[in-house]
């Protein structure tokens, strides 16, 4: 049996469209000290078909890389590891197949994150590792998408994610390594079109620092430095144009061989170069500096902060939504307290001992009435829609869908056909939390402090409620509980009222 690593060790695994990156660190004097960096070139995006399905070959490349990563993660507990997946798995319609096959040997959930969440974490990684302060513009060119982010100090301001990356653009414009002026111009036009909607806002930001991250920017910076004997990690627009001319003197990337650009970067360098030129032209940038930080750094800092300092960005997201939609805090607190009481009675019998289960239930209680801002009719539908489509920093796509499903079903009819497909969670656990939230809301319908529930007993999926004398005398409550029993029956939960 593998010995567990100490609690101050953490790992982040980034399943990118071009490469998989694993980083392990330890916390030393409140700083992250890197221990291991492991990279596997996968080019997952090249296996995404026109029907948005991952090919079997691409899946096998990804799974083989994950097996190697899993070996290096032996001894890490689940709370010490964060695995995130980006553009290609966001787009793949058969991502569930990949996740299921990965789960056979990787004991950590893979969180597929949104483009906005990816951009936020990239900025976080840059902000935490940059000595410079003030307003920043950060550009990250990945394999399947490019993120452009503005921020001031540690706070991101504009988060933009665009479906253009060095692997996906290689497939579109430079297949089989073919080079020509026309191919390069078409890639430029496509990239500039992607940026057009946000370019004006980004130009107005007036950043003090322009930083580029990712392997593409690093390779081009090394190419420029070694060729021009210029300052390290600096790329001017003029130097970039020389790179374009040097590249287009060739007919095929097979003939490309310049110092600073590794052989495994060569197949995608034309696409990466086109995207960087387009970004600099569209945003009217004269210079960009390479910064050695990326998504995985942001993931690591957030993981360490959440576990060691108990500061969870997801809680800030919940608080922000509650404030924005002017949730009745007193009612939300009453529902949350009742939900917590119910949860404590079922925690062990229902095997919901992991702390995040209570947190998810509490978050749903805090936000179940956000839909009141639209209207009180079908509030549960409005609340579910808001949480399904809101920008929710810190939440993976499936976590957000789970939370949205909870509030979508906090009252009225339960419709099983509207439940989301889940890969990281068991459907049964979602149903059980829905039952707890519905009961917590039902016992607080009068929106006043009251003692209606004396105790709850649980045996498997049977809940036996004992009411207080006040609860027994409340005819409306007893009628509501009888109706609720019918709804919970759809979830396989038997509700009984004692007395």
CSV table of C-alpha atoms in Angstrom, one decimal:
chain,number,residue,atom,x,y,z
A,1,UNK,CA,0.0,0.0,0.0
A,2,UNK,CA,1.4,3.4,-1.0
A,3,UNK,CA,2.2,5.7,1.9
A,4,UNK,CA,0.2,9.0,1.9
A,5,UNK,CA,2.1,12.2,1.3
A,6,UNK,CA,2.0,14.9,4.0
A,7,UNK,CA,-1.0,17.3,4.1
A,8,UNK,CA,1.1,20.3,2.9
A,9,UNK,CA,1.7,18.7,-0.5
A,10,UNK,CA,-0.6,19.5,-3.5
A,11,UNK,CA,-0.9,18.6,-7.1
A,12,UNK,CA,-2.5,20.1,-10.2
A,13,UNK,CA,-3.1,18.3,-13.4
A,14,UNK,CA,-4.1,20.3,-16.5
A,15,UNK,CA,-5.6,18.3,-19.3
A,16,UNK,CA,-5.0,20.7,-22.1
A,17,UNK,CA,-5.9,20.4,-25.8
A,18,UNK,CA,-2.2,20.1,-26.7
A,19,UNK,CA,-0.4,18.8,-23.6
A,20,UNK,CA,-1.2,17.4,-20.2
A,21,UNK,CA,0.7,19.1,-17.4
A,22,UNK,CA,1.2,17.8,-13.9
A,23,UNK,CA,2.8,19.9,-11.2
A,24,UNK,CA,3.3,18.9,-7.6
A,25,UNK,CA,4.3,21.3,-4.8
A,26,UNK,CA,4.5,21.8,-1.1
A,27,UNK,CA,3.6,24.8,1.0
A,28,UNK,CA,6.7,26.4,2.6
A,29,UNK,CA,6.4,29.6,4.5
A,30,UNK,CA,3.0,30.3,2.8
A,31,UNK,CA,4.7,29.9,-0.6
A,32,UNK,CA,4.3,27.1,-3.1
A,33,UNK,CA,7.6,25.3,-3.7
A,34,UNK,CA,7.5,23.2,-7.0
A,35,UNK,CA,8.6,19.6,-6.6
A,36,UNK,CA,7.8,17.9,-9.9
A,37,UNK,CA,6.8,19.1,-13.3
A,38,UNK,CA,5.7,16.5,-15.8
A,39,UNK,CA,4.5,17.2,-19.3
A,40,UNK,CA,3.0,14.8,-21.9
A,41,UNK,CA,2.3,15.9,-25.5
A,42,UNK,CA,-1.1,14.6,-26.3
A,43,UNK,CA,-2.6,16.8,-29.0
A,44,UNK,CA,-6.1,15.9,-27.9
A,45,UNK,CA,-7.6,18.6,-30.1
A,46,UNK,CA,-6.3,17.0,-33.3
A,47,UNK,CA,-8.6,14.0,-32.5
A,48,UNK,CA,-11.8,16.1,-32.3
A,49,UNK,CA,-13.9,15.3,-35.4
A,50,UNK,CA,-16.3,17.6,-37.2
A,51,UNK,CA,-19.1,16.0,-35.3
A,52,UNK,CA,-17.3,17.1,-32.1
A,53,UNK,CA,-16.4,13.6,-31.0
A,54,UNK,CA,-13.0,12.5,-29.8
A,55,UNK,CA,-11.4,9.8,-31.9
A,56,UNK,CA,-10.4,6.5,-30.4
A,57,UNK,CA,-6.7,7.3,-31.2
A,58,UNK,CA,-6.9,10.7,-29.4
A,59,UNK,CA,-8.6,9.0,-26.4
A,60,UNK,CA,-5.9,6.4,-26.2
A,61,UNK,CA,-3.2,9.1,-26.2
A,62,UNK,CA,-4.9,11.0,-23.5
A,63,UNK,CA,-5.5,7.9,-21.3
A,64,UNK,CA,-1.9,6.7,-21.7
A,65,UNK,CA,-0.7,10.1,-20.6
A,66,UNK,CA,-3.1,10.0,-17.6
A,67,UNK,CA,-1.8,6.6,-16.6
A,68,UNK,CA,1.7,8.0,-16.4
A,69,UNK,CA,0.4,11.0,-14.3
A,70,UNK,CA,-1.5,8.6,-12.0
A,71,UNK,CA,1.7,6.8,-11.2
A,72,UNK,CA,3.3,10.1,-10.1
A,73,UNK,CA,0.3,10.9,-8.0
A,74,UNK,CA,0.4,7.8,-5.9
A,75,UNK,CA,0.0,8.7,-2.2
A,76,UNK,CA,-1.9,11.9,-2.8
A,77,UNK,CA,-5.3,12.1,-1.2
A,78,UNK,CA,-8.3,13.4,-3.2
A,79,UNK,CA,-8.4,16.8,-1.3
A,80,UNK,CA,-4.7,17.4,-2.3
A,81,UNK,CA,-5.2,17.0,-6.0
A,82,UNK,CA,-7.2,19.1,-8.6
A,83,UNK,CA,-7.6,17.8,-12.1
A,84,UNK,CA,-9.1,20.2,-14.7
A,85,UNK,CA,-9.9,19.8,-18.4
A,86,UNK,CA,-10.2,22.5,-20.9
A,87,UNK,CA,-11.4,23.3,-24.4
A,88,UNK,CA,-11.3,19.9,-26.2
A,89,UNK,CA,-13.1,18.0,-23.4
A,90,UNK,CA,-15.6,21.0,-23.2
A,91,UNK,CA,-16.4,20.5,-26.9
A,92,UNK,CA,-16.3,16.7,-27.1
A,93,UNK,CA,-19.8,15.2,-27.1
A,94,UNK,CA,-18.3,11.8,-26.0
A,95,UNK,CA,-16.3,13.3,-23.1
A,96,UNK,CA,-18.3,11.1,-20.8
A,97,UNK,CA,-16.7,8.0,-22.3
A,98,UNK,CA,-13.2,9.5,-21.7
A,99,UNK,CA,-14.1,10.4,-18.1
A,100,UNK,CA,-15.5,6.9,-17.4
A,101,UNK,CA,-12.4,5.2,-18.8
A,102,UNK,CA,-10.1,7.5,-16.9
A,103,UNK,CA,-12.0,6.8,-13.7
A,104,UNK,CA,-11.0,3.1,-13.9
A,105,UNK,CA,-7.4,4.0,-12.9
A,106,UNK,CA,-7.3,7.7,-11.9
A,107,UNK,CA,-8.7,8.1,-8.3
A,108,UNK,CA,-9.4,11.9,-8.7
A,109,UNK,CA,-12.4,13.5,-10.4
A,110,UNK,CA,-11.7,15.3,-13.7
A,111,UNK,CA,-13.4,18.7,-13.7
A,112,UNK,CA,-14.3,20.1,-17.1
A,113,UNK,CA,-14.1,23.9,-16.6
A,114,UNK,CA,-15.7,26.6,-18.7
A,115,UNK,CA,-13.8,29.1,-20.8
A,116,UNK,CA,-14.4,31.9,-18.3
A,117,UNK,CA,-13.2,29.7,-15.4
A,118,UNK,CA,-10.1,28.7,-17.4
A,119,UNK,CA,-9.4,32.4,-18.0
A,120,UNK,CA,-9.9,33.3,-14.3
A,121,UNK,CA,-7.5,30.5,-13.2
A,122,UNK,CA,-4.9,31.5,-15.7
A,123,UNK,CA,-5.0,35.1,-14.5
A,124,UNK,CA,-4.8,33.9,-10.9
A,125,UNK,CA,-1.7,31.9,-11.7
A,126,UNK,CA,0.0,34.9,-13.3
A,127,UNK,CA,-1.0,37.3,-10.5
A,128,UNK,CA,0.3,35.0,-7.8
A,129,UNK,CA,3.7,34.5,-9.6
A,130,UNK,CA,4.4,38.0,-11.0
A,131,UNK,CA,6.5,40.5,-9.0
A,132,UNK,CA,5.0,43.4,-10.9
A,133,UNK,CA,1.8,45.1,-9.7
A,134,UNK,CA,-0.9,47.1,-11.4
A,135,UNK,CA,-3.1,46.6,-14.4
A,136,UNK,CA,-2.3,43.5,-16.6
A,137,UNK,CA,-3.3,42.1,-19.9
A,138,UNK,CA,-2.7,38.3,-20.1
A,139,UNK,CA,-2.8,36.2,-23.2
A,140,UNK,CA,-2.7,32.4,-23.1
A,141,UNK,CA,-2.6,30.5,-26.4
A,142,UNK,CA,-3.5,26.9,-25.8
A,143,UNK,CA,-4.1,24.0,-28.0
A,144,UNK,CA,-7.8,24.5,-28.5
A,145,UNK,CA,-8.6,27.9,-27.2
A,146,UNK,CA,-7.0,31.3,-26.5
A,147,UNK,CA,-7.8,33.2,-23.3
A,148,UNK,CA,-7.4,37.0,-23.1
A,149,UNK,CA,-7.8,38.5,-19.6
A,150,UNK,CA,-7.4,41.9,-18.0
A,151,UNK,CA,-7.0,42.5,-14.4
A,152,UNK,CA,-5.8,44.8,-11.7
A,153,UNK,CA,-3.5,43.3,-9.0
A,154,UNK,CA,-5.2,40.0,-8.1
A,155,UNK,CA,-8.6,40.8,-9.4
A,156,UNK,CA,-9.6,39.9,-13.0
A,157,UNK,CA,-11.7,42.4,-14.9
A,158,UNK,CA,-12.4,41.1,-18.4
A,159,UNK,CA,-12.4,37.3,-19.0
A,160,UNK,CA,-12.5,36.2,-22.7
A,161,UNK,CA,-12.1,32.7,-24.1
A,162,UNK,CA,-12.0,32.1,-27.8
A,163,UNK,CA,-12.2,28.9,-29.8
A,164,UNK,CA,-8.8,29.2,-31.5
A,165,UNK,CA,-5.7,27.3,-30.5
A,166,UNK,CA,-2.5,26.1,-32.0
A,167,UNK,CA,-3.7,22.5,-32.5
A,168,UNK,CA,-7.2,23.3,-33.7
A,169,UNK,CA,-5.9,26.0,-36.1
A,170,UNK,CA,-3.2,23.6,-37.4
A,171,UNK,CA,-6.0,21.2,-38.3
A,172,UNK,CA,-7.9,24.0,-40.0
A,173,UNK,CA,-5.2,25.9,-41.9
A,174,UNK,CA,-1.9,24.0,-41.9
A,175,UNK,CA,-2.8,20.3,-42.2
A,176,UNK,CA,0.2,18.1,-43.1
A,177,UNK,CA,2.5,21.0,-42.4
A,178,UNK,CA,1.6,22.9,-45.6
A,179,UNK,CA,2.6,26.6,-45.6
A,180,UNK,CA,1.7,29.4,-47.9
A,181,UNK,CA,0.8,33.2,-47.7
A,182,UNK,CA,-2.8,32.4,-48.4
A,183,UNK,CA,-3.0,29.8,-45.5
A,184,UNK,CA,-1.4,32.2,-43.1
A,185,UNK,CA,-3.7,35.1,-44.1
A,186,UNK,CA,-6.8,32.9,-43.7
A,187,UNK,CA,-5.7,31.9,-40.2
A,188,UNK,CA,-5.1,35.6,-39.3
A,189,UNK,CA,-8.5,36.6,-40.5
A,190,UNK,CA,-10.2,33.8,-38.6
A,191,UNK,CA,-8.3,34.8,-35.4
A,192,UNK,CA,-9.0,38.5,-35.7
A,193,UNK,CA,-12.7,37.7,-36.3
A,194,UNK,CA,-12.8,35.7,-33.0
A,195,UNK,CA,-11.3,38.7,-31.2
A,196,UNK,CA,-13.5,41.4,-32.8
A,197,UNK,CA,-16.3,41.3,-30.2
A,198,UNK,CA,-14.0,42.1,-27.2
A,199,UNK,CA,-11.1,44.0,-28.9
A,200,UNK,CA,-12.5,47.5,-28.2
A,201,UNK,CA,-12.9,46.8,-24.5
A,202,UNK,CA,-9.5,45.3,-24.2
A,203,UNK,CA,-7.8,48.2,-26.0
A,204,UNK,CA,-9.4,50.7,-23.7
A,205,UNK,CA,-8.1,48.9,-20.6
A,206,UNK,CA,-4.7,50.6,-20.7
A,207,UNK,CA,-2.7,47.8,-19.1
A,208,UNK,CA,0.7,48.5,-17.6
A,209,UNK,CA,1.9,44.9,-18.4
A,210,UNK,CA,1.3,42.8,-21.4
A,211,UNK,CA,2.1,39.2,-20.6
A,212,UNK,CA,1.9,36.0,-22.7
A,213,UNK,CA,1.8,32.5,-21.2
A,214,UNK,CA,1.8,29.0,-22.7
A,215,UNK,CA,4.3,27.0,-24.8
A,216,UNK,CA,3.5,28.9,-28.0
A,217,UNK,CA,4.6,32.3,-26.6
A,218,UNK,CA,7.6,30.7,-24.8
A,219,UNK,CA,8.8,29.1,-28.1
A,220,UNK,CA,8.4,32.3,-30.1
A,221,UNK,CA,10.2,34.3,-27.4
A,222,UNK,CA,13.1,31.9,-27.5
A,223,UNK,CA,13.2,32.0,-31.3
A,224,UNK,CA,13.3,35.8,-31.3
A,225,UNK,CA,16.0,36.0,-28.6
A,226,UNK,CA,18.4,33.5,-30.2
A,227,UNK,CA,17.9,34.9,-33.6
A,228,UNK,CA,18.2,38.6,-32.7
A,229,UNK,CA,20.3,38.4,-29.6
A,230,UNK,CA,17.6,40.5,-27.9
A,231,UNK,CA,16.4,40.6,-24.3
A,232,UNK,CA,15.0,37.3,-23.0
A,233,UNK,CA,11.3,36.7,-22.9
A,234,UNK,CA,10.5,39.8,-25.0
A,235,UNK,CA,8.6,39.8,-28.3
A,236,UNK,CA,8.1,43.0,-30.3
A,237,UNK,CA,5.6,43.2,-33.2
A,238,UNK,CA,8.5,43.9,-35.6
A,239,UNK,CA,10.4,40.8,-34.4
A,240,UNK,CA,7.2,38.8,-34.8
A,241,UNK,CA,6.8,40.0,-38.4
A,242,UNK,CA,10.4,38.7,-39.1
A,243,UNK,CA,9.3,35.3,-37.8
A,244,UNK,CA,6.3,35.3,-40.2
A,245,UNK,CA,8.6,36.1,-43.1
A,246,UNK,CA,11.1,33.5,-42.0
A,247,UNK,CA,8.4,30.9,-41.7
A,248,UNK,CA,6.7,31.6,-45.0
A,249,UNK,CA,10.0,31.2,-47.0
A,250,UNK,CA,9.3,27.5,-46.5
A,251,UNK,CA,6.7,25.3,-48.2
A,252,UNK,CA,6.3,22.9,-45.3
A,253,UNK,CA,6.8,22.8,-41.6
A,254,UNK,CA,8.9,19.6,-42.1
A,255,UNK,CA,11.7,22.0,-43.3
A,256,UNK,CA,11.3,24.3,-40.2
A,257,UNK,CA,14.3,24.2,-37.9
A,258,UNK,CA,15.3,27.2,-35.8
A,259,UNK,CA,17.1,27.4,-32.5
A,260,UNK,CA,14.7,27.8,-29.5
A,261,UNK,CA,11.7,26.0,-31.0
A,262,UNK,CA,11.6,22.3,-29.9
A,263,UNK,CA,10.8,19.6,-32.4
A,264,UNK,CA,7.5,18.8,-30.6
A,265,UNK,CA,6.4,22.4,-31.0
A,266,UNK,CA,7.2,22.7,-34.7
A,267,UNK,CA,4.0,21.0,-36.0
A,268,UNK,CA,1.8,23.7,-34.4
A,269,UNK,CA,4.2,26.8,-34.5
A,270,UNK,CA,2.6,28.3,-37.7
A,271,UNK,CA,-0.9,28.3,-36.1
A,272,UNK,CA,0.5,29.6,-32.8
A,273,UNK,CA,2.4,32.4,-34.6
A,274,UNK,CA,-0.7,33.4,-36.6
A,275,UNK,CA,-2.8,33.6,-33.5
A,276,UNK,CA,-0.2,35.7,-31.7
A,277,UNK,CA,0.1,38.1,-34.7
A,278,UNK,CA,-3.7,38.4,-34.8
A,279,UNK,CA,-3.9,39.2,-31.1
A,280,UNK,CA,-1.2,41.9,-31.2
A,281,UNK,CA,-2.7,43.4,-34.3
A,282,UNK,CA,-6.3,43.4,-33.1
A,283,UNK,CA,-5.3,44.8,-29.7
A,284,UNK,CA,-2.8,47.2,-31.2
A,285,UNK,CA,0.1,45.8,-29.1
A,286,UNK,CA,3.7,46.7,-29.8
A,287,UNK,CA,5.4,44.4,-27.3
A,288,UNK,CA,4.6,41.3,-25.2
A,289,UNK,CA,6.6,39.6,-22.5
A,290,UNK,CA,6.6,35.9,-21.8
A,291,UNK,CA,5.6,34.8,-18.2
A,292,UNK,CA,6.2,31.3,-17.0
A,293,UNK,CA,2.9,30.7,-15.3
A,294,UNK,CA,-0.3,29.1,-16.5
A,295,UNK,CA,-3.6,27.5,-15.7
A,296,UNK,CA,-2.0,24.8,-13.4
A,297,UNK,CA,-0.5,27.5,-11.2
A,298,UNK,CA,-3.8,29.1,-10.7
A,299,UNK,CA,-5.3,25.7,-9.8
A,300,UNK,CA,-2.5,25.0,-7.3
A,301,UNK,CA,-2.8,28.3,-5.5
A,302,UNK,CA,-6.6,28.0,-5.3
A,303,UNK,CA,-6.3,24.4,-4.0
A,304,UNK,CA,-3.7,25.3,-1.4
A,305,UNK,CA,-5.7,28.3,-0.2
A,306,UNK,CA,-8.9,26.3,0.0
A,307,UNK,CA,-7.4,23.4,2.0
A,308,UNK,CA,-4.9,25.2,4.2
A,309,UNK,CA,-6.4,28.7,4.7
A,310,UNK,CA,-10.0,27.5,4.4
A,311,UNK,CA,-10.7,30.3,1.9
A,312,UNK,CA,-12.9,28.9,-0.9
A,313,UNK,CA,-13.5,31.1,-4.0
A,314,UNK,CA,-16.8,29.2,-4.4
A,315,UNK,CA,-18.1,30.6,-1.1
A,316,UNK,CA,-17.3,34.1,-2.4
A,317,UNK,CA,-19.2,33.3,-5.6
A,318,UNK,CA,-22.3,32.2,-3.6
A,319,UNK,CA,-22.1,35.3,-1.4
A,320,UNK,CA,-21.8,37.5,-4.5
A,321,UNK,CA,-24.9,35.9,-6.2
A,322,UNK,CA,-26.9,36.2,-3.1
A,323,UNK,CA,-26.1,39.9,-2.9
A,324,UNK,CA,-26.6,40.6,-6.6
A,325,UNK,CA,-30.1,39.0,-6.6
A,326,UNK,CA,-31.0,40.5,-3.3
A,327,UNK,CA,-31.9,37.2,-1.6
A,328,UNK,CA,-33.8,37.4,1.6
A,329,UNK,CA,-30.9,36.5,3.9
A,330,UNK,CA,-33.1,35.7,6.9
A,331,UNK,CA,-35.2,33.2,5.0
A,332,UNK,CA,-32.1,31.7,3.4
A,333,UNK,CA,-30.5,31.3,6.8
A,334,UNK,CA,-33.6,29.6,8.2
A,335,UNK,CA,-33.7,27.1,5.3
A,336,UNK,CA,-29.9,26.6,5.6
A,337,UNK,CA,-30.1,25.8,9.3
A,338,UNK,CA,-33.0,23.3,8.9
A,339,UNK,CA,-31.2,21.7,6.0
A,340,UNK,CA,-28.0,21.4,8.1
A,341,UNK,CA,-30.0,19.7,10.9
A,342,UNK,CA,-31.6,17.2,8.4
A,343,UNK,CA,-28.2,16.6,6.9
A,344,UNK,CA,-26.6,15.7,10.2
A,345,UNK,CA,-29.2,13.0,10.8
A,346,UNK,CA,-28.6,11.3,7.4
A,347,UNK,CA,-24.9,12.0,6.9
A,348,UNK,CA,-23.7,8.5,8.1
A,349,UNK,CA,-26.6,6.4,6.9
A,350,UNK,CA,-26.4,8.0,3.4
A,351,UNK,CA,-22.6,7.9,3.3
A,352,UNK,CA,-22.4,11.7,2.8
A,353,UNK,CA,-19.5,12.1,5.2
A,354,UNK,CA,-17.2,14.2,2.8
A,355,UNK,CA,-17.5,17.8,4.0
A,356,UNK,CA,-18.4,19.2,0.6
A,357,UNK,CA,-21.8,17.5,0.6
A,358,UNK,CA,-23.0,19.8,3.4
A,359,UNK,CA,-21.4,22.8,1.7
A,360,UNK,CA,-23.3,22.0,-1.5
A,361,UNK,CA,-26.6,21.7,0.4
A,362,UNK,CA,-25.9,25.0,2.2
A,363,UNK,CA,-25.1,26.8,-1.0
A,364,UNK,CA,-28.4,25.6,-2.6
A,365,UNK,CA,-30.2,26.8,0.5
A,366,UNK,CA,-28.6,30.2,0.2
A,367,UNK,CA,-29.5,30.6,-3.4
A,368,UNK,CA,-32.8,28.8,-3.9
A,369,UNK,CA,-34.7,32.1,-4.1
A,370,UNK,CA,-32.5,33.9,-6.6
A,371,UNK,CA,-35.3,33.5,-9.2
A,372,UNK,CA,-37.5,35.9,-7.2
A,373,UNK,CA,-35.7,38.7,-9.1
A,374,UNK,CA,-37.6,37.5,-12.2
A,375,UNK,CA,-41.0,36.7,-10.5
A,376,UNK,CA,-42.5,34.5,-7.9
A,377,UNK,CA,-44.3,32.3,-10.4
A,378,UNK,CA,-42.2,29.2,-11.2
A,379,UNK,CA,-39.4,30.6,-9.0
A,380,UNK,CA,-37.7,27.2,-8.9
A,381,UNK,CA,-37.4,27.2,-12.7
A,382,UNK,CA,-36.0,30.8,-12.7
A,383,UNK,CA,-33.6,30.0,-9.9
A,384,UNK,CA,-32.4,26.8,-11.7
A,385,UNK,CA,-31.9,28.7,-15.0
A,386,UNK,CA,-29.9,31.5,-13.3
A,387,UNK,CA,-27.5,29.1,-11.6
A,388,UNK,CA,-27.2,27.0,-14.7
A,389,UNK,CA,-26.1,30.0,-16.8
A,390,UNK,CA,-24.4,32.4,-14.4
A,391,UNK,CA,-20.7,32.9,-14.4
A,392,UNK,CA,-19.6,31.0,-11.3
A,393,UNK,CA,-15.9,31.3,-10.5
A,394,UNK,CA,-14.5,28.2,-8.7
A,395,UNK,CA,-17.2,25.8,-9.9
A,396,UNK,CA,-16.6,23.2,-12.6
A,397,UNK,CA,-19.3,22.7,-15.2
A,398,UNK,CA,-20.7,19.6,-13.4
A,399,UNK,CA,-20.6,21.2,-10.0
A,400,UNK,CA,-22.6,24.1,-11.4
A,401,UNK,CA,-25.1,21.8,-13.1
A,402,UNK,CA,-25.4,19.9,-9.8
A,403,UNK,CA,-26.2,23.1,-7.8
A,404,UNK,CA,-28.6,24.3,-10.5
A,405,UNK,CA,-30.5,21.0,-10.4
A,406,UNK,CA,-30.8,21.3,-6.6
A,407,UNK,CA,-32.5,24.7,-6.7
A,408,UNK,CA,-34.5,23.8,-9.8
A,409,UNK,CA,-36.3,21.1,-7.8
A,410,UNK,CA,-36.7,22.8,-4.4
A,411,UNK,CA,-40.5,22.8,-4.7
A,412,UNK,CA,-43.4,21.8,-6.9
A,413,UNK,CA,-43.2,18.8,-9.2
A,414,UNK,CA,-40.1,16.7,-9.5
A,415,UNK,CA,-39.3,16.1,-13.2
A,416,UNK,CA,-36.7,13.3,-13.6
A,417,UNK,CA,-36.3,14.1,-17.3
A,418,UNK,CA,-34.8,17.5,-16.4
A,419,UNK,CA,-32.1,16.0,-14.2
A,420,UNK,CA,-28.5,16.6,-15.6
A,421,UNK,CA,-26.2,13.8,-16.7
A,422,UNK,CA,-23.6,13.3,-14.0
A,423,UNK,CA,-20.2,11.8,-14.3
A,424,UNK,CA,-18.4,12.9,-11.1
A,425,UNK,CA,-21.4,12.4,-8.8
A,426,UNK,CA,-23.9,9.6,-8.2
A,427,UNK,CA,-27.4,10.5,-9.3
A,428,UNK,CA,-28.7,9.1,-6.0
A,429,UNK,CA,-26.7,11.6,-4.0
A,430,UNK,CA,-28.3,14.5,-6.0
A,431,UNK,CA,-31.7,13.1,-5.4
A,432,UNK,CA,-31.1,12.8,-1.7
A,433,UNK,CA,-29.9,16.4,-1.4
A,434,UNK,CA,-32.9,17.5,-3.3
A,435,UNK,CA,-35.1,15.7,-0.7
A,436,UNK,CA,-33.3,17.5,2.1
A,437,UNK,CA,-33.6,20.9,0.5
A,438,UNK,CA,-37.3,20.4,-0.3
A,439,UNK,CA,-38.0,19.5,3.3
A,440,UNK,CA,-36.0,22.4,4.7
A,441,UNK,CA,-37.9,24.8,2.5
A,442,UNK,CA,-41.3,23.2,3.4
A,443,UNK,CA,-40.6,23.5,7.1
A,444,UNK,CA,-40.0,27.3,6.6
A,445,UNK,CA,-42.9,28.1,4.4
A,446,UNK,CA,-44.3,30.7,6.8
A,447,UNK,CA,-40.9,32.6,6.7
A,448,UNK,CA,-41.0,32.9,10.5
A,449,UNK,CA,-38.9,31.2,13.2
A,450,UNK,CA,-41.0,28.1,14.3
A,451,UNK,CA,-40.5,24.7,15.9
A,452,UNK,CA,-42.4,22.2,13.7
A,453,UNK,CA,-40.0,19.3,13.5
A,454,UNK,CA,-39.0,17.4,16.6
A,455,UNK,CA,-36.7,14.7,15.1
A,456,UNK,CA,-36.0,12.7,11.9
A,457,UNK,CA,-35.0,9.1,11.7
A,458,UNK,CA,-33.6,7.4,8.6
A,459,UNK,CA,-33.3,3.8,7.5
A,460,UNK,CA,-31.8,3.4,4.0
A,461,UNK,CA,-34.1,5.6,1.9
A,462,UNK,CA,-37.0,5.8,4.4
A,463,UNK,CA,-37.4,9.1,6.3
A,464,UNK,CA,-39.6,9.1,9.4
A,465,UNK,CA,-40.5,12.6,10.6
A,466,UNK,CA,-41.7,13.3,14.1
A,467,UNK,CA,-43.5,16.7,14.4
A,468,UNK,CA,-43.7,18.9,17.5
A,469,UNK,CA,-47.2,19.5,18.9
A,470,UNK,CA,-47.2,22.8,17.0
A,471,UNK,CA,-46.3,21.0,13.8
A,472,UNK,CA,-49.1,18.3,14.5
A,473,UNK,CA,-51.6,21.1,14.9
A,474,UNK,CA,-50.6,22.7,11.6
A,475,UNK,CA,-53.1,21.3,9.1
A,476,UNK,CA,-51.5,23.0,6.2
A,477,UNK,CA,-48.1,21.5,7.0
A,478,UNK,CA,-49.4,18.0,7.3
A,479,UNK,CA,-51.2,18.4,4.0
A,480,UNK,CA,-48.0,19.7,2.4
A,481,UNK,CA,-46.0,16.8,3.8
A,482,UNK,CA,-48.5,14.3,2.4
A,483,UNK,CA,-48.2,15.9,-1.1
A,484,UNK,CA,-44.4,15.9,-0.6
A,485,UNK,CA,-44.3,12.2,0.0
A,486,UNK,CA,-45.7,11.7,-3.5
A,487,UNK,CA,-42.9,13.8,-5.0
A,488,UNK,CA,-40.1,12.2,-3.0
A,489,UNK,CA,-41.4,8.8,-4.1
A,490,UNK,CA,-40.2,9.7,-7.6
A,491,UNK,CA,-36.7,9.8,-6.2
A,492,UNK,CA,-37.1,6.4,-4.4
A,493,UNK,CA,-37.4,8.1,-1.0
A,494,UNK,CA,-40.2,7.0,1.3
A,495,UNK,CA,-41.4,9.8,3.5
A,496,UNK,CA,-43.5,9.0,6.6
A,497,UNK,CA,-44.9,11.2,9.3
A,498,UNK,CA,-45.1,9.9,12.9
A,499,UNK,CA,-48.3,10.6,14.8
